[in-house]
mmCIF file of C-alpha atoms in Angstrom:
data_model
loop_
_atom_site.group_PDB
_atom_site.id
_atom_site.type_symbol
_atom_site.label_atom_id
_atom_site.label_comp_id
_atom_site.label_asym_id
_atom_site.label_seq_id
_atom_site.Cartn_x
_atom_site.Cartn_y
_atom_site.Cartn_z
ATOM 1 C CA MET D 1 11.212 -2.504 -15.678
ATOM 2 C CA SER D 2 9.202 0.521 -16.907
ATOM 3 C CA ALA D 3 5.711 0.879 -18.246
ATOM 4 C CA PRO D 4 4.163 -0.333 -20.275
ATOM 5 C CA PHE D 5 4.428 -3.860 -19.097
ATOM 6 C CA VAL D 6 2.254 -6.815 -17.705
ATOM 7 C CA LEU D 7 3.952 -9.160 -15.035
ATOM 8 C CA PHE D 8 2.390 -12.497 -13.928
ATOM 9 C CA ARG D 9 3.928 -14.013 -10.723
ATOM 10 C CA ASP D 10 3.450 -17.387 -9.385
ATOM 11 C CA ASP D 11 4.745 -17.226 -5.707
ATOM 12 C CA VAL D 12 4.040 -21.102 -5.206
ATOM 13 C CA ALA D 13 6.141 -22.239 -8.255
ATOM 14 C CA GLY D 14 8.811 -19.520 -7.847
ATOM 15 C CA HIS D 15 8.653 -17.943 -11.169
ATOM 16 C CA ASP D 16 7.163 -14.994 -13.178
ATOM 17 C CA LEU D 17 6.219 -14.145 -16.777
ATOM 18 C CA LEU D 18 7.039 -10.694 -17.973
ATOM 19 C CA PHE D 19 5.594 -8.957 -21.085
ATOM 20 C CA GLU D 20 7.393 -5.777 -22.051
ATOM 21 C CA SER D 21 7.552 -3.229 -24.912
ATOM 22 C CA PRO D 22 4.147 -3.918 -26.551
ATOM 23 C CA ALA D 23 3.910 -3.388 -30.210
ATOM 24 C CA GLU D 24 0.358 -2.113 -29.557
ATOM 25 C CA ILE D 25 -2.047 -1.781 -26.725
ATOM 26 C CA ILE D 26 -5.715 -2.610 -27.645
ATOM 27 C CA VAL D 27 -8.143 -0.644 -25.386
ATOM 28 C CA ALA D 28 -11.892 -0.258 -25.276
ATOM 29 C CA GLU D 29 -13.346 2.401 -22.998
ATOM 30 C CA THR D 30 -16.790 2.364 -24.696
ATOM 31 C CA ALA D 31 -19.400 -0.187 -25.724
ATOM 32 C CA ASP D 32 -19.113 0.827 -29.315
ATOM 33 C CA ALA D 33 -15.244 0.142 -29.215
ATOM 34 C CA PHE D 34 -15.460 -3.254 -27.347
ATOM 35 C CA PHE D 35 -16.239 -5.691 -30.268
ATOM 36 C CA PRO D 36 -13.700 -3.971 -32.620
ATOM 37 C CA ALA D 37 -11.238 -4.405 -29.916
ATOM 38 C CA MET D 38 -12.132 -8.147 -29.611
ATOM 39 C CA ASP D 39 -11.749 -8.377 -33.413
ATOM 40 C CA ALA D 40 -8.325 -6.734 -33.103
ATOM 41 C CA LEU D 41 -7.071 -9.144 -30.448
ATOM 42 C CA GLU D 42 -8.124 -12.128 -32.534
ATOM 43 C CA ARG D 43 -6.219 -10.695 -35.583
ATOM 44 C CA ALA D 44 -3.169 -10.204 -33.497
ATOM 45 C CA ARG D 45 -3.269 -13.677 -32.090
ATOM 46 C CA ARG D 46 -3.678 -15.260 -35.587
ATOM 47 C CA ALA D 47 -0.734 -13.059 -36.736
ATOM 48 C CA GLY D 48 1.489 -14.954 -34.289
ATOM 49 C CA LYS D 49 1.383 -12.385 -31.348
ATOM 50 C CA TRP D 50 1.037 -12.885 -27.551
ATOM 51 C CA LEU D 51 -1.560 -10.907 -25.748
ATOM 52 C CA ALA D 52 -1.543 -9.900 -22.031
ATOM 53 C CA GLY D 53 -3.790 -7.734 -19.861
ATOM 54 C CA TYR D 54 -7.201 -7.636 -18.486
ATOM 55 C CA PHE D 55 -10.992 -7.598 -19.145
ATOM 56 C CA SER D 56 -13.113 -5.541 -16.766
ATOM 57 C CA TYR D 57 -16.164 -7.026 -15.125
ATOM 58 C CA GLU D 58 -18.616 -4.773 -17.145
ATOM 59 C CA ALA D 59 -17.377 -6.442 -20.340
ATOM 60 C CA GLY D 60 -19.791 -9.342 -19.372
ATOM 61 C CA TYR D 61 -22.676 -6.998 -19.857
ATOM 62 C CA LEU D 62 -21.551 -6.659 -23.519
ATOM 63 C CA LEU D 63 -20.851 -10.237 -24.099
ATOM 64 C CA GLU D 64 -24.407 -11.325 -23.102
ATOM 65 C CA PRO D 65 -27.112 -9.546 -25.301
ATOM 66 C CA LYS D 66 -29.797 -9.467 -22.582
ATOM 67 C CA LEU D 67 -27.558 -7.406 -20.256
ATOM 68 C CA ARG D 68 -26.277 -4.867 -22.739
ATOM 69 C CA PRO D 69 -29.096 -2.213 -22.019
ATOM 70 C CA ILE D 70 -27.906 -2.221 -18.457
ATOM 71 C CA LEU D 71 -24.284 -1.564 -18.938
ATOM 72 C CA PRO D 72 -23.162 0.655 -15.975
ATOM 73 C CA GLU D 73 -21.948 4.088 -16.454
ATOM 74 C CA GLY D 74 -19.132 5.758 -14.629
ATOM 75 C CA ARG D 75 -16.553 3.288 -15.308
ATOM 76 C CA ARG D 76 -12.956 4.050 -14.170
ATOM 77 C CA THR D 77 -11.030 1.350 -16.052
ATOM 78 C CA PRO D 78 -11.278 0.098 -19.568
ATOM 79 C CA LEU D 79 -13.768 -2.605 -20.650
ATOM 80 C CA VAL D 80 -10.576 -4.491 -22.069
ATOM 81 C CA CYS D 81 -6.967 -3.453 -21.957
ATOM 82 C CA MET D 82 -4.570 -6.008 -23.596
ATOM 83 C CA GLY D 83 -0.968 -5.416 -24.900
ATOM 84 C CA VAL D 84 0.215 -7.065 -27.985
ATOM 85 C CA PHE D 85 3.631 -8.580 -27.545
ATOM 86 C CA THR D 86 6.282 -10.524 -29.578
ATOM 87 C CA GLN D 87 6.882 -13.077 -26.611
ATOM 88 C CA PRO D 88 7.163 -12.865 -22.827
ATOM 89 C CA SER D 89 10.338 -13.578 -20.849
ATOM 90 C CA GLU D 90 10.218 -16.260 -17.902
ATOM 91 C CA ARG D 91 12.645 -16.042 -14.946
ATOM 92 C CA THR D 92 13.067 -17.651 -11.543
ATOM 93 C CA LEU D 93 12.087 -15.291 -8.551
ATOM 94 C CA PRO D 94 14.753 -13.815 -6.345
ATOM 95 C CA THR D 95 14.462 -14.502 -2.621
ATOM 96 C CA PRO D 96 11.763 -11.957 -1.507
ATOM 97 C CA SER D 97 12.899 -9.065 0.632
ATOM 98 C CA PRO D 98 10.953 -8.066 3.808
ATOM 99 C CA ALA D 99 7.607 -6.492 2.912
ATOM 100 C CA THR D 100 7.595 -2.735 2.657
ATOM 101 C CA ASN D 101 5.158 -1.334 5.290
ATOM 102 C CA GLY D 102 2.242 0.679 4.230
ATOM 103 C CA PRO D 103 1.964 0.927 0.305
ATOM 104 C CA ILE D 104 -1.827 0.774 0.706
ATOM 105 C CA PHE D 105 -3.033 2.714 3.716
ATOM 106 C CA GLU D 106 -6.103 4.650 5.074
ATOM 107 C CA ALA D 107 -8.419 1.979 3.821
ATOM 108 C CA ARG D 108 -12.176 2.462 4.387
ATOM 109 C CA ALA D 109 -15.214 0.243 3.318
ATOM 110 C CA ALA D 110 -17.645 2.153 1.199
ATOM 111 C CA TRP D 111 -20.468 0.368 2.905
ATOM 112 C CA SER D 112 -21.127 0.329 6.604
ATOM 113 C CA GLU D 113 -22.591 -2.818 8.236
ATOM 114 C CA SER D 114 -26.003 -1.185 8.142
ATOM 115 C CA ASP D 115 -25.616 -0.315 4.469
ATOM 116 C CA TYR D 116 -24.676 -3.840 3.655
ATOM 117 C CA ALA D 117 -27.616 -5.276 5.754
ATOM 118 C CA GLU D 118 -30.012 -3.045 3.651
ATOM 119 C CA ARG D 119 -28.836 -4.506 0.333
ATOM 120 C CA PHE D 120 -28.503 -7.986 1.743
ATOM 121 C CA ALA D 121 -32.223 -7.944 2.832
ATOM 122 C CA ARG D 122 -33.053 -6.899 -0.870
ATOM 123 C CA LEU D 123 -31.004 -9.651 -2.298
ATOM 124 C CA HIS D 124 -32.365 -12.157 0.173
ATOM 125 C CA GLN D 125 -35.891 -11.197 -0.922
ATOM 126 C CA HIS D 126 -34.958 -12.294 -4.401
ATOM 127 C CA LEU D 127 -33.618 -15.531 -3.021
ATOM 128 C CA ARG D 128 -36.890 -16.227 -1.182
ATOM 129 C CA GLN D 129 -38.883 -15.454 -4.442
ATOM 130 C CA GLY D 130 -36.745 -17.837 -6.485
ATOM 131 C CA ASP D 131 -35.331 -15.117 -8.756
ATOM 132 C CA CYS D 132 -31.807 -16.558 -8.001
ATOM 133 C CA TYR D 133 -30.298 -19.095 -5.743
ATOM 134 C CA GLN D 134 -27.005 -17.334 -5.085
ATOM 135 C CA GLY D 135 -25.726 -13.868 -5.402
ATOM 136 C CA ASN D 136 -22.203 -12.524 -4.912
ATOM 137 C CA LEU D 137 -22.821 -9.139 -3.313
ATOM 138 C CA THR D 138 -19.662 -6.732 -3.373
ATOM 139 C CA PHE D 139 -18.709 -3.228 -2.406
ATOM 140 C CA PRO D 140 -15.682 -1.075 -2.756
ATOM 141 C CA VAL D 141 -12.924 -0.421 -0.339
ATOM 142 C CA ARG D 142 -11.183 2.915 -0.989
ATOM 143 C CA ALA D 143 -7.649 3.666 0.211
ATOM 144 C CA GLN D 144 -4.478 5.746 -0.498
ATOM 145 C CA TRP D 145 -1.327 4.392 -2.144
ATOM 146 C CA SER D 146 2.207 5.453 -2.328
ATOM 147 C CA GLY D 147 5.329 4.723 -4.348
ATOM 148 C CA THR D 148 5.160 2.852 -7.685
ATOM 149 C CA PRO D 149 2.845 0.205 -8.904
ATOM 150 C CA LEU D 150 5.690 -2.336 -8.803
ATOM 151 C CA SER D 151 6.795 -1.424 -5.371
ATOM 152 C CA ALA D 152 3.158 -1.731 -4.189
ATOM 153 C CA PHE D 153 2.825 -5.118 -5.913
ATOM 154 C CA GLU D 154 6.142 -6.402 -4.417
ATOM 155 C CA ALA D 155 5.232 -5.223 -0.833
ATOM 156 C CA LEU D 156 1.968 -7.407 -0.951
ATOM 157 C CA VAL D 157 3.769 -10.557 -2.228
ATOM 158 C CA GLU D 158 5.252 -11.657 1.198
ATOM 159 C CA ARG D 159 1.922 -10.964 2.948
ATOM 160 C CA GLN D 160 -0.018 -13.429 0.860
ATOM 161 C CA PRO D 161 1.737 -15.582 -1.590
ATOM 162 C CA VAL D 162 -0.598 -16.706 -4.452
ATOM 163 C CA LYS D 163 -0.398 -18.680 -7.767
ATOM 164 C CA TYR D 164 -1.898 -15.882 -9.961
ATOM 165 C CA GLY D 165 -0.405 -12.602 -8.881
ATOM 166 C CA ALA D 166 -0.377 -10.008 -11.572
ATOM 167 C CA LEU D 167 0.496 -6.446 -12.501
ATOM 168 C CA VAL D 168 -0.941 -4.669 -15.374
ATOM 169 C CA SER D 169 0.659 -1.253 -16.244
ATOM 170 C CA LEU D 170 -0.500 -0.462 -19.850
ATOM 171 C CA ALA D 171 -3.218 2.168 -20.412
ATOM 172 C CA GLY D 172 -5.259 3.923 -17.611
ATOM 173 C CA PRO D 173 -4.754 3.114 -13.976
ATOM 174 C CA ALA D 174 -2.521 0.216 -12.977
ATOM 175 C CA VAL D 175 -4.186 -2.956 -11.868
ATOM 176 C CA LEU D 176 -2.493 -5.058 -9.036
ATOM 177 C CA SER D 177 -3.875 -8.539 -8.326
ATOM 178 C CA ARG D 178 -2.974 -10.934 -5.545
ATOM 179 C CA SER D 179 -5.596 -13.464 -6.809
ATOM 180 C CA PRO D 180 -5.680 -17.073 -5.551
ATOM 181 C CA GLU D 181 -8.383 -18.225 -8.156
ATOM 182 C CA LEU D 182 -7.930 -19.499 -11.625
ATOM 183 C CA PHE D 183 -10.675 -18.594 -14.124
ATOM 184 C CA PHE D 184 -9.465 -20.842 -16.869
ATOM 185 C CA ASP D 185 -6.352 -22.494 -18.248
ATOM 186 C CA ILE D 186 -6.244 -23.906 -21.886
ATOM 187 C CA ASP D 187 -3.498 -26.184 -22.702
ATOM 188 C CA ALA D 188 -1.766 -27.036 -26.088
ATOM 189 C CA GLU D 189 -4.071 -29.940 -26.640
ATOM 190 C CA GLY D 190 -7.147 -27.859 -26.229
ATOM 191 C CA TRP D 191 -8.068 -29.000 -22.699
ATOM 192 C CA ILE D 192 -9.669 -26.293 -20.579
ATOM 193 C CA GLU D 193 -9.537 -26.346 -16.670
ATOM 194 C CA THR D 194 -11.265 -24.072 -14.218
ATOM 195 C CA HIS D 195 -11.009 -23.978 -10.441
ATOM 196 C CA PRO D 196 -13.995 -22.340 -8.820
ATOM 197 C CA MET D 197 -13.373 -20.914 -5.442
ATOM 198 C CA LYS D 198 -16.327 -20.457 -3.088
ATOM 199 C CA GLY D 199 -16.566 -20.895 0.722
ATOM 200 C CA THR D 200 -14.172 -19.521 3.272
ATOM 201 C CA ALA D 201 -13.237 -19.761 7.004
ATOM 202 C CA PRO D 202 -10.723 -17.437 8.972
ATOM 203 C CA ARG D 203 -7.394 -18.965 10.134
ATOM 204 C CA GLY D 204 -7.142 -19.988 13.633
ATOM 205 C CA ARG D 205 -5.000 -18.285 16.293
ATOM 206 C CA THR D 206 -3.491 -21.764 17.340
ATOM 207 C CA LYS D 207 -2.416 -24.821 15.167
ATOM 208 C CA ALA D 208 -5.328 -26.812 16.739
ATOM 209 C CA GLU D 209 -7.959 -24.134 16.211
ATOM 210 C CA ASP D 210 -6.593 -23.834 12.650
ATOM 211 C CA GLU D 211 -7.166 -27.428 12.007
ATOM 212 C CA ARG D 212 -10.663 -27.264 13.414
ATOM 213 C CA GLN D 213 -11.441 -24.330 11.058
ATOM 214 C CA LYS D 214 -10.315 -26.314 8.106
ATOM 215 C CA ARG D 215 -12.394 -29.333 9.199
ATOM 216 C CA PHE D 216 -15.326 -27.100 9.665
ATOM 217 C CA LEU D 217 -15.106 -25.577 6.137
ATOM 218 C CA ARG D 218 -14.474 -28.924 4.557
ATOM 219 C CA ASN D 219 -17.619 -30.531 6.095
ATOM 220 C CA ASP D 220 -19.886 -27.456 6.239
ATOM 221 C CA GLU D 221 -23.039 -28.169 4.305
ATOM 222 C CA LYS D 222 -23.723 -24.453 3.640
ATOM 223 C CA ASN D 223 -20.266 -23.894 2.021
ATOM 224 C CA GLN D 224 -20.350 -27.144 0.099
ATOM 225 C CA ALA D 225 -23.833 -26.072 -1.400
ATOM 226 C CA GLU D 226 -22.470 -22.619 -2.382
ATOM 227 C CA ASN D 227 -19.338 -24.466 -4.055
ATOM 228 C CA ARG D 228 -21.435 -26.876 -5.634
ATOM 229 C CA MET D 229 -23.806 -24.289 -7.121
ATOM 230 C CA ILE D 230 -20.909 -22.620 -8.833
ATOM 231 C CA VAL D 231 -19.529 -25.790 -10.017
ATOM 232 C CA ASP D 232 -22.915 -26.611 -11.760
ATOM 233 C CA LEU D 233 -22.935 -23.176 -13.237
ATOM 234 C CA LEU D 234 -19.372 -23.481 -14.723
ATOM 235 C CA ARG D 235 -20.096 -27.081 -16.016
ATOM 236 C CA ASN D 236 -22.867 -25.542 -18.029
ATOM 237 C CA ASP D 237 -20.920 -22.618 -19.253
ATOM 238 C CA ILE D 238 -18.190 -24.924 -20.413
ATOM 239 C CA SER D 239 -20.500 -27.325 -22.126
ATOM 240 C CA LEU D 240 -21.436 -24.650 -24.552
ATOM 241 C CA ILE D 241 -17.954 -24.739 -26.039
ATOM 242 C CA SER D 242 -16.632 -28.274 -25.278
ATOM 243 C CA GLU D 243 -16.908 -31.745 -26.857
ATOM 244 C CA VAL D 244 -19.708 -33.875 -25.747
ATOM 245 C CA GLY D 245 -18.723 -36.398 -23.273
ATOM 246 C CA SER D 246 -15.506 -34.784 -22.182
ATOM 247 C CA LEU D 247 -16.717 -32.563 -19.362
ATOM 248 C CA ASP D 248 -15.511 -33.927 -15.807
ATOM 249 C CA VAL D 249 -15.339 -32.764 -12.269
ATOM 250 C CA PRO D 250 -12.072 -34.422 -11.121
ATOM 251 C CA GLU D 251 -12.036 -32.782 -7.535
ATOM 252 C CA LEU D 252 -14.676 -31.264 -5.251
ATOM 253 C CA PHE D 253 -14.252 -29.272 -2.071
ATOM 254 C CA ARG D 254 -10.497 -29.054 -1.682
ATOM 255 C CA ILE D 255 -9.377 -26.708 1.069
ATOM 256 C CA GLU D 256 -6.583 -24.313 0.185
ATOM 257 C CA THR D 257 -4.912 -22.204 3.098
ATOM 258 C CA TYR D 258 -3.647 -18.704 2.742
ATOM 259 C CA PRO D 259 -2.306 -16.287 5.547
ATOM 260 C CA THR D 260 -5.631 -14.923 6.561
ATOM 261 C CA LEU D 261 -8.231 -17.641 5.539
ATOM 262 C CA HIS D 262 -8.976 -21.155 4.243
ATOM 263 C CA THR D 263 -10.930 -21.436 1.111
ATOM 264 C CA MET D 264 -12.789 -24.373 -0.838
ATOM 265 C CA VAL D 265 -11.830 -25.085 -4.327
ATOM 266 C CA SER D 266 -13.130 -27.558 -6.935
ATOM 267 C CA ARG D 267 -12.054 -28.433 -10.431
ATOM 268 C CA VAL D 268 -13.931 -28.563 -13.867
ATOM 269 C CA ARG D 269 -12.283 -29.916 -16.763
ATOM 270 C CA ALA D 270 -13.284 -30.566 -20.519
ATOM 271 C CA LYS D 271 -11.926 -30.772 -24.169
ATOM 272 C CA LEU D 272 -12.737 -27.619 -26.051
ATOM 273 C CA LEU D 273 -14.326 -27.539 -29.544
ATOM 274 C CA PRO D 274 -11.656 -26.696 -32.142
ATOM 275 C CA ASP D 275 -10.848 -23.165 -33.642
ATOM 276 C CA LEU D 276 -12.617 -21.137 -31.030
ATOM 277 C CA THR D 277 -12.080 -17.396 -31.020
ATOM 278 C CA ILE D 278 -11.221 -15.443 -28.109
ATOM 279 C CA GLU D 279 -14.692 -13.710 -28.113
ATOM 280 C CA ARG D 280 -16.556 -17.022 -28.253
ATOM 281 C CA ILE D 281 -14.454 -18.504 -25.260
ATOM 282 C CA PHE D 282 -15.188 -15.313 -23.186
ATOM 283 C CA ALA D 283 -18.851 -15.143 -24.386
ATOM 284 C CA ALA D 284 -19.442 -18.592 -22.966
ATOM 285 C CA LEU D 285 -17.510 -18.126 -19.732
ATOM 286 C CA PHE D 286 -17.278 -14.568 -18.593
ATOM 287 C CA PRO D 287 -17.548 -13.298 -16.035
ATOM 288 C CA CYS D 288 -16.828 -16.269 -13.797
ATOM 289 C CA GLY D 289 -19.749 -17.701 -11.929
ATOM 290 C CA SER D 290 -17.925 -17.455 -8.684
ATOM 291 C CA ILE D 291 -18.256 -13.840 -8.667
ATOM 292 C CA THR D 292 -21.884 -13.423 -9.922
ATOM 293 C CA GLY D 293 -24.038 -16.061 -8.435
ATOM 294 C CA ALA D 294 -26.507 -18.335 -10.163
ATOM 295 C CA PRO D 295 -28.063 -18.387 -12.441
ATOM 296 C CA LYS D 296 -25.638 -16.087 -13.916
ATOM 297 C CA ILE D 297 -27.701 -13.619 -16.092
ATOM 298 C CA ARG D 298 -30.414 -13.141 -13.455
ATOM 299 C CA ALA D 299 -27.807 -12.777 -10.744
ATOM 300 C CA MET D 300 -26.010 -10.015 -12.709
ATOM 301 C CA GLU D 301 -29.282 -8.261 -13.276
ATOM 302 C CA ILE D 302 -30.131 -8.239 -9.528
ATOM 303 C CA LEU D 303 -26.612 -7.143 -8.485
ATOM 304 C CA ARG D 304 -26.736 -4.261 -11.053
ATOM 305 C CA GLN D 305 -29.559 -2.866 -8.912
ATOM 306 C CA LEU D 306 -27.872 -3.429 -5.623
ATOM 307 C CA GLU D 307 -24.314 -2.273 -6.318
ATOM 308 C CA ALA D 308 -24.159 1.501 -6.612
ATOM 309 C CA VAL D 309 -20.977 1.670 -8.662
ATOM 310 C CA PRO D 310 -19.153 -0.427 -11.436
ATOM 311 C CA ARG D 311 -16.861 -3.072 -10.373
ATOM 312 C CA ASP D 312 -14.478 -2.146 -12.956
ATOM 313 C CA ALA D 313 -11.190 -4.410 -13.035
ATOM 314 C CA TYR D 314 -12.518 -6.128 -9.909
ATOM 315 C CA CYS D 315 -14.057 -9.594 -10.800
ATOM 316 C CA GLY D 316 -12.958 -9.301 -14.266
ATOM 317 C CA ALA D 317 -10.142 -11.469 -15.713
ATOM 318 C CA ILE D 318 -6.330 -10.882 -15.804
ATOM 319 C CA GLY D 319 -4.293 -13.126 -18.171
ATOM 320 C CA TRP D 320 -2.384 -13.905 -21.303
ATOM 321 C CA VAL D 321 -3.036 -15.533 -24.778
ATOM 322 C CA SER D 322 -0.478 -17.348 -26.876
ATOM 323 C CA PRO D 323 -0.623 -17.480 -30.643
ATOM 324 C CA THR D 324 -0.661 -21.306 -30.542
ATOM 325 C CA GLY D 325 -3.603 -21.880 -28.466
ATOM 326 C CA PRO D 326 -2.750 -21.999 -24.849
ATOM 327 C CA MET D 327 -4.216 -19.201 -22.506
ATOM 328 C CA ARG D 328 -4.679 -18.593 -18.877
ATOM 329 C CA PHE D 329 -6.693 -16.016 -17.021
ATOM 330 C CA SER D 330 -7.325 -15.523 -13.284
ATOM 331 C CA VAL D 331 -10.484 -14.181 -11.636
ATOM 332 C CA ALA D 332 -9.696 -10.573 -10.516
ATOM 333 C CA ILE D 333 -10.314 -10.869 -6.807
ATOM 334 C CA ARG D 334 -7.988 -9.504 -4.267
ATOM 335 C CA THR D 335 -7.332 -6.924 -7.025
ATOM 336 C CA ILE D 336 -6.498 -3.270 -6.532
ATOM 337 C CA THR D 337 -6.851 -0.480 -8.890
ATOM 338 C CA LEU D 338 -4.183 2.142 -8.502
ATOM 339 C CA HIS D 339 -5.165 5.575 -9.837
ATOM 340 C CA GLU D 340 -2.742 8.275 -10.642
ATOM 341 C CA ASN D 341 -4.192 10.747 -8.007
ATOM 342 C CA GLY D 342 -3.018 8.309 -5.194
ATOM 343 C CA GLU D 343 -6.341 6.604 -4.829
ATOM 344 C CA ALA D 344 -6.483 2.899 -4.489
ATOM 345 C CA VAL D 345 -9.805 0.959 -4.939
ATOM 346 C CA TYR D 346 -10.367 -2.772 -4.149
ATOM 347 C CA ASN D 347 -13.893 -4.418 -3.846
ATOM 348 C CA VAL D 348 -14.725 -7.349 -1.535
ATOM 349 C CA GLY D 349 -17.596 -9.533 -1.467
ATOM 350 C CA GLY D 350 -19.140 -13.123 -1.035
ATOM 351 C CA GLY D 351 -21.784 -15.495 -2.144
ATOM 352 C CA VAL D 352 -25.270 -14.858 -0.488
ATOM 353 C CA VAL D 353 -27.583 -17.887 -0.295
ATOM 354 C CA PHE D 354 -30.882 -18.527 1.486
ATOM 355 C CA ASP D 355 -29.311 -19.390 4.843
ATOM 356 C CA SER D 356 -26.662 -16.740 4.875
ATOM 357 C CA THR D 357 -26.750 -13.881 7.567
ATOM 358 C CA ALA D 358 -26.011 -10.199 6.883
ATOM 359 C CA GLU D 359 -23.683 -9.968 9.963
ATOM 360 C CA GLU D 360 -21.697 -13.020 8.981
ATOM 361 C CA GLU D 361 -21.456 -12.074 5.328
ATOM 362 C CA TYR D 362 -20.140 -8.657 6.188
ATOM 363 C CA ALA D 363 -17.581 -9.958 8.654
ATOM 364 C CA GLU D 364 -16.467 -12.272 5.802
ATOM 365 C CA CYS D 365 -16.142 -9.419 3.466
ATOM 366 C CA LEU D 366 -13.922 -7.364 5.960
ATOM 367 C CA LEU D 367 -11.762 -10.437 6.588
ATOM 368 C CA LYS D 368 -11.174 -10.710 2.819
ATOM 369 C CA ALA D 369 -10.191 -6.943 2.726
ATOM 370 C CA ARG D 370 -7.164 -7.628 4.924
ATOM 371 C CA PHE D 371 -5.042 -8.832 2.115
ATOM 372 C CA ALA D 372 -4.246 -5.212 1.043
ATOM 373 C CA THR D 373 -3.116 -3.764 4.465
ATOM 374 C CA GLY D 374 -3.097 -6.595 6.819
ATOM 375 C CA THR D 375 -5.785 -5.153 8.872
ATOM 376 C CA VAL D 376 -9.583 -4.873 8.712
ATOM 377 C CA PRO D 377 -10.499 -1.675 6.910
ATOM 378 C CA ALA D 378 -12.515 1.153 8.661
ATOM 379 C CA SER D 379 -16.270 0.784 8.057
ATOM 380 C CA GLY D 380 -18.670 3.171 6.278
#
């Protein structure tokens, strides 16, 4: 396949969804272009077209009027980048070939442990003052990449199989995602489901140690509290666009296992109000509370002061919209932006609560960064 295209890959189910040859690419680089782009997306959907691509994290500043004045400058990915397609093709995945070594290399975290500790202390002061009760503090990891975006994507598949893998090669830099987290899925009957992911533990070196790590995570009050905060936040967000009495939490604190870590996942489900536009859905839900903190707006204001550069595609949403109602977006974590100059950028972060420590949170961030190279990045 050749650009422009959007590829979604479910390694667990063993199939992918490919969008090729867009009739149009709808892109908003600036704040002034954002809402006209949202209108264009809605017109295309109502005209019977499929949409596929991504929203950058900073689009959330525009969807919330209180945050528009603090929209970060210096963004390197579009606020929204979506292709307009006739339909996708679905296919069964071939047996994966052995992973290619080294498509992402020379990785270095932008913050040293002391850099992180300084910002952690400022965030923790906000927690002590009651300004917020969780903040998802993140920072970039900068690396180099080689080959093509597709070869880089395929090289990472075997390292960490996920349900929501994606590669967007439309306009601007390519965006490669190995996300395990569902932002939301809307089915043909108008039911929406979201799977907030919060709480992690490293894999054990032996089977017995691995089981101990899973039990620890499942029963740890701190991780449960972090997860429950985000569940409550998402329940509130979804309630803005769902039918009264339909909201449910069918599952709390399920443990999912990946090659480098265990993570805690819950489920929130509701029946949507009829005839919602894409803009209204995103205005209620975006960005996902699992990557902001709570309360969402205040957490985003605080994080804007602490994080030196825009998150760009990281912590945004990658997905597709069908003309008949269903749509699915992942949370753009474990996501790498591949720039044409050979630079690769992927952020890492985690939820900070009152009883968090800077040392443990920074170590967790570096653990999460292993998805790209298989090793912890150099620091600072």
